[in-house]
mmCIF file of C-alpha atoms in Angstrom:
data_model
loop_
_atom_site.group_PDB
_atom_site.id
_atom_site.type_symbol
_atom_site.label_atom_id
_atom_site.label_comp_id
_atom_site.label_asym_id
_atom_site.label_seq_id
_atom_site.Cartn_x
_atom_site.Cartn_y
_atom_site.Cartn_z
ATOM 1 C CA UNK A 485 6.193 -65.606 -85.896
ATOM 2 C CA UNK A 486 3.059 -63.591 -85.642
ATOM 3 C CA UNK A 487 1.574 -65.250 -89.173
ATOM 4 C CA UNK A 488 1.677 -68.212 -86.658
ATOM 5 C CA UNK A 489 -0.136 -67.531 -84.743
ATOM 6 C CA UNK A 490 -2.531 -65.882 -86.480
ATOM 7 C CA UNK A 491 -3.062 -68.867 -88.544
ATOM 8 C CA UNK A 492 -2.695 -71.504 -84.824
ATOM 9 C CA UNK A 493 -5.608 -68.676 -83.619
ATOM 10 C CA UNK A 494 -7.684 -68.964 -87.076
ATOM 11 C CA UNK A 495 -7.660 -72.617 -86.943
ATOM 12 C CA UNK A 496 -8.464 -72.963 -83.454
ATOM 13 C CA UNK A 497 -11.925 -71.022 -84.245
ATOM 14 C CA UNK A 498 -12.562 -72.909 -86.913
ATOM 15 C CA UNK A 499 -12.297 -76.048 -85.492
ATOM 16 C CA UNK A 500 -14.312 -75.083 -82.521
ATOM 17 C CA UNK A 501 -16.950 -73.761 -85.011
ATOM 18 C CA UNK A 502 -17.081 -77.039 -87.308
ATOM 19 C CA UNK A 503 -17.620 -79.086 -83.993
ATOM 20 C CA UNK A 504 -20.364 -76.478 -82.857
ATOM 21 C CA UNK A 505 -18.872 -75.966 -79.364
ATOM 22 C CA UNK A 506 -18.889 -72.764 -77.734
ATOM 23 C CA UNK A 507 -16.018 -70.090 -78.661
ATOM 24 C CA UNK A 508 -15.509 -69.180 -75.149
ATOM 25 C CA UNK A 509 -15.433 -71.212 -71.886
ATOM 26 C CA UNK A 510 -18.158 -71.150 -69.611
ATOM 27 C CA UNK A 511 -17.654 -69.040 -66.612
ATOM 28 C CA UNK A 512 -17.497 -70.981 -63.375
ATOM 29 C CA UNK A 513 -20.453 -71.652 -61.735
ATOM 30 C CA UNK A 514 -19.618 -70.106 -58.547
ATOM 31 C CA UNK A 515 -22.021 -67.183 -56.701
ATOM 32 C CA UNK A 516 -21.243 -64.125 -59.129
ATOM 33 C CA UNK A 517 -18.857 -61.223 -57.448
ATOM 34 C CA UNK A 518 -21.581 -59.109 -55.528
ATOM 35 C CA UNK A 519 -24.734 -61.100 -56.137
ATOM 36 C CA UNK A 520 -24.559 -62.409 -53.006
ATOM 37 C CA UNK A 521 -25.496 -59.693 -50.937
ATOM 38 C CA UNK A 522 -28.247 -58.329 -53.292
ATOM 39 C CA UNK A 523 -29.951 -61.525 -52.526
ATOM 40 C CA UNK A 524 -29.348 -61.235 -49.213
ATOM 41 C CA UNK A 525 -30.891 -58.161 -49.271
ATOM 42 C CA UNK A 526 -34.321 -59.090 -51.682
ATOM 43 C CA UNK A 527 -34.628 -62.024 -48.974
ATOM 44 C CA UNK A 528 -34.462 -59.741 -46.263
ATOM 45 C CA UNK A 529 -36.737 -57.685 -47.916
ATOM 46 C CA UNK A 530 -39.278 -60.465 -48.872
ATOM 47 C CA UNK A 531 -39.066 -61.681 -45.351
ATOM 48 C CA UNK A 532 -39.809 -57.862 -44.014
ATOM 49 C CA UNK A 533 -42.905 -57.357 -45.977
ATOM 50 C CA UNK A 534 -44.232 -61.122 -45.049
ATOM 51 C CA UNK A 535 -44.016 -59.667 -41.849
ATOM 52 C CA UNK A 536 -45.726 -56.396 -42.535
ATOM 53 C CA UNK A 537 -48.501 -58.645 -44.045
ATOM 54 C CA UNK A 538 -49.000 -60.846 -41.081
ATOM 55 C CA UNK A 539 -49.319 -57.760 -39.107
ATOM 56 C CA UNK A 540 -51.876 -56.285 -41.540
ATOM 57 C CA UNK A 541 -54.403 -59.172 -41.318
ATOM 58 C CA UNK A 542 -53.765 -59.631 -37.587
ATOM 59 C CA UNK A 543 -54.699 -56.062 -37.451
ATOM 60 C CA UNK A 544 -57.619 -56.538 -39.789
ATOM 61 C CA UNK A 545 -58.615 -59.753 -37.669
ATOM 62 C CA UNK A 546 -58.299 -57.561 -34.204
ATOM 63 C CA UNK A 547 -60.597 -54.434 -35.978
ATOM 64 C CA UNK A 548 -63.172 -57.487 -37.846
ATOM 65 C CA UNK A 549 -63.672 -58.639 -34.181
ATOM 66 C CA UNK A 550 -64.001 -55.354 -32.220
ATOM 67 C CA UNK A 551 -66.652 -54.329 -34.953
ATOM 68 C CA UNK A 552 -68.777 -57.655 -34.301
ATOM 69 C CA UNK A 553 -68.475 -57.205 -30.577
ATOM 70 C CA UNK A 554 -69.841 -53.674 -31.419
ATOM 71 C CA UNK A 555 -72.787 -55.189 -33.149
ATOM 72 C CA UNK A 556 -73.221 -57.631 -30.556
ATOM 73 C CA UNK A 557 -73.966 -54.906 -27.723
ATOM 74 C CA UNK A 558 -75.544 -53.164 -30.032
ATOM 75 C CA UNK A 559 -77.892 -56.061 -29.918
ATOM 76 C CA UNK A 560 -77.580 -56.192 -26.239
ATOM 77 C CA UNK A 561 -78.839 -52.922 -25.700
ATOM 78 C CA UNK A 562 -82.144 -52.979 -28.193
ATOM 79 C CA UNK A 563 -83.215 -55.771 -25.974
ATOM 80 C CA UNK A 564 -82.702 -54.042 -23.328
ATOM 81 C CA UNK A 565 -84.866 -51.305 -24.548
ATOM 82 C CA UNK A 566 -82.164 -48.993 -25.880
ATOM 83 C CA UNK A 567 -82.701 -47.601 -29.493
ATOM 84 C CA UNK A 568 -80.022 -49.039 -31.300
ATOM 85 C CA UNK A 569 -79.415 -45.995 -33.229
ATOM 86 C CA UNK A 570 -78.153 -44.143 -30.389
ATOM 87 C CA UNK A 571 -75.683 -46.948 -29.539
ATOM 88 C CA UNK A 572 -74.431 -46.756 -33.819
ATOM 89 C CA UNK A 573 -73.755 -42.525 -33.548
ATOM 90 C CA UNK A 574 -71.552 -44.086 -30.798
ATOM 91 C CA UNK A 575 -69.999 -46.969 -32.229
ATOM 92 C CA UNK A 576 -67.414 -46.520 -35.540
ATOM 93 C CA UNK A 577 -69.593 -46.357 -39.077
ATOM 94 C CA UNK A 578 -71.007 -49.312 -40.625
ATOM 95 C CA UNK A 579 -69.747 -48.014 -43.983
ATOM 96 C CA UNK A 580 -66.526 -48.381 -43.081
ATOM 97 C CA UNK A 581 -64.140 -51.351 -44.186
ATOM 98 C CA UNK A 582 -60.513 -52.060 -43.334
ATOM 99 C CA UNK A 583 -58.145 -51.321 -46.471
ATOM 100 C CA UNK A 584 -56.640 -54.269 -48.305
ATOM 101 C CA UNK A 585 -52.746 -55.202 -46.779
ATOM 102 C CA UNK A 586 -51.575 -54.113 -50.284
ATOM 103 C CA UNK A 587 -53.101 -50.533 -49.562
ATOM 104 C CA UNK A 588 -51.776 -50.771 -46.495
ATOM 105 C CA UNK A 589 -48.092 -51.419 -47.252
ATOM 106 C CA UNK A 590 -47.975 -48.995 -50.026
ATOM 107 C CA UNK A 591 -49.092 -46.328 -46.831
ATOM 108 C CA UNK A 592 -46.799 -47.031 -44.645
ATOM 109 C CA UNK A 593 -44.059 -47.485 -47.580
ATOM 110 C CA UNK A 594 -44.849 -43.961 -48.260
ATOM 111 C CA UNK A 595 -42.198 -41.632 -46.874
ATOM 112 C CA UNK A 596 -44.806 -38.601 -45.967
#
């Protein structure tokens, strides 16, 4: 009995080999056990640091703007007579430029 089906086994692979089809089944194309919440998750996660991003060059909009309102009075004030160089020890440095949103999320990713 088990000769039999050793030999119904053997020639069940070899058939499926001499027609080249696959020796197992392909697995059911369903959502895999527990991948669904990992993508859940990476979307979640994408979504979050779209967010964060938006924020960032909001932010970096906002601080672009209050720098050339700075300049602006600056401007305001030499006319006026003022020496713009007392007006820039009061204002925020020139030399000074926003960090890139990448720099910025790896910051505030940082748990220090």
């Amino acid at each position: 009995d088990l000769e039999r089906q050793v030999e119904h086994t053997k020639s069940y692979y070899l058939s499926k080999l001499r027609n080249k089809e696959p020796l197992v089944p392909p697995k059911p194309s369903g959502r895999p056990a527990g991948g669904g919440a990992s993508q859940q998750r990476e979307a979640e996660l994408q979504l979050a640091i779209r967010e964060r991003d938006a924020r960032i060059e909001d932010l970096t909009r906002t601080l672009q703007l209050a720098e050339t309102r700075k300049a602006e009075q600056a401007e305001h004030f030499e006319v006026a007579g003022v020496a713009a160089s007392s007006t820039a020890e009061l204002a925020a440095p020139a030399a000074f430029a926003p960090p890139a949103p990448a720099l910025l999320r790896l910051f505030l990713a940082s748990p220090e």
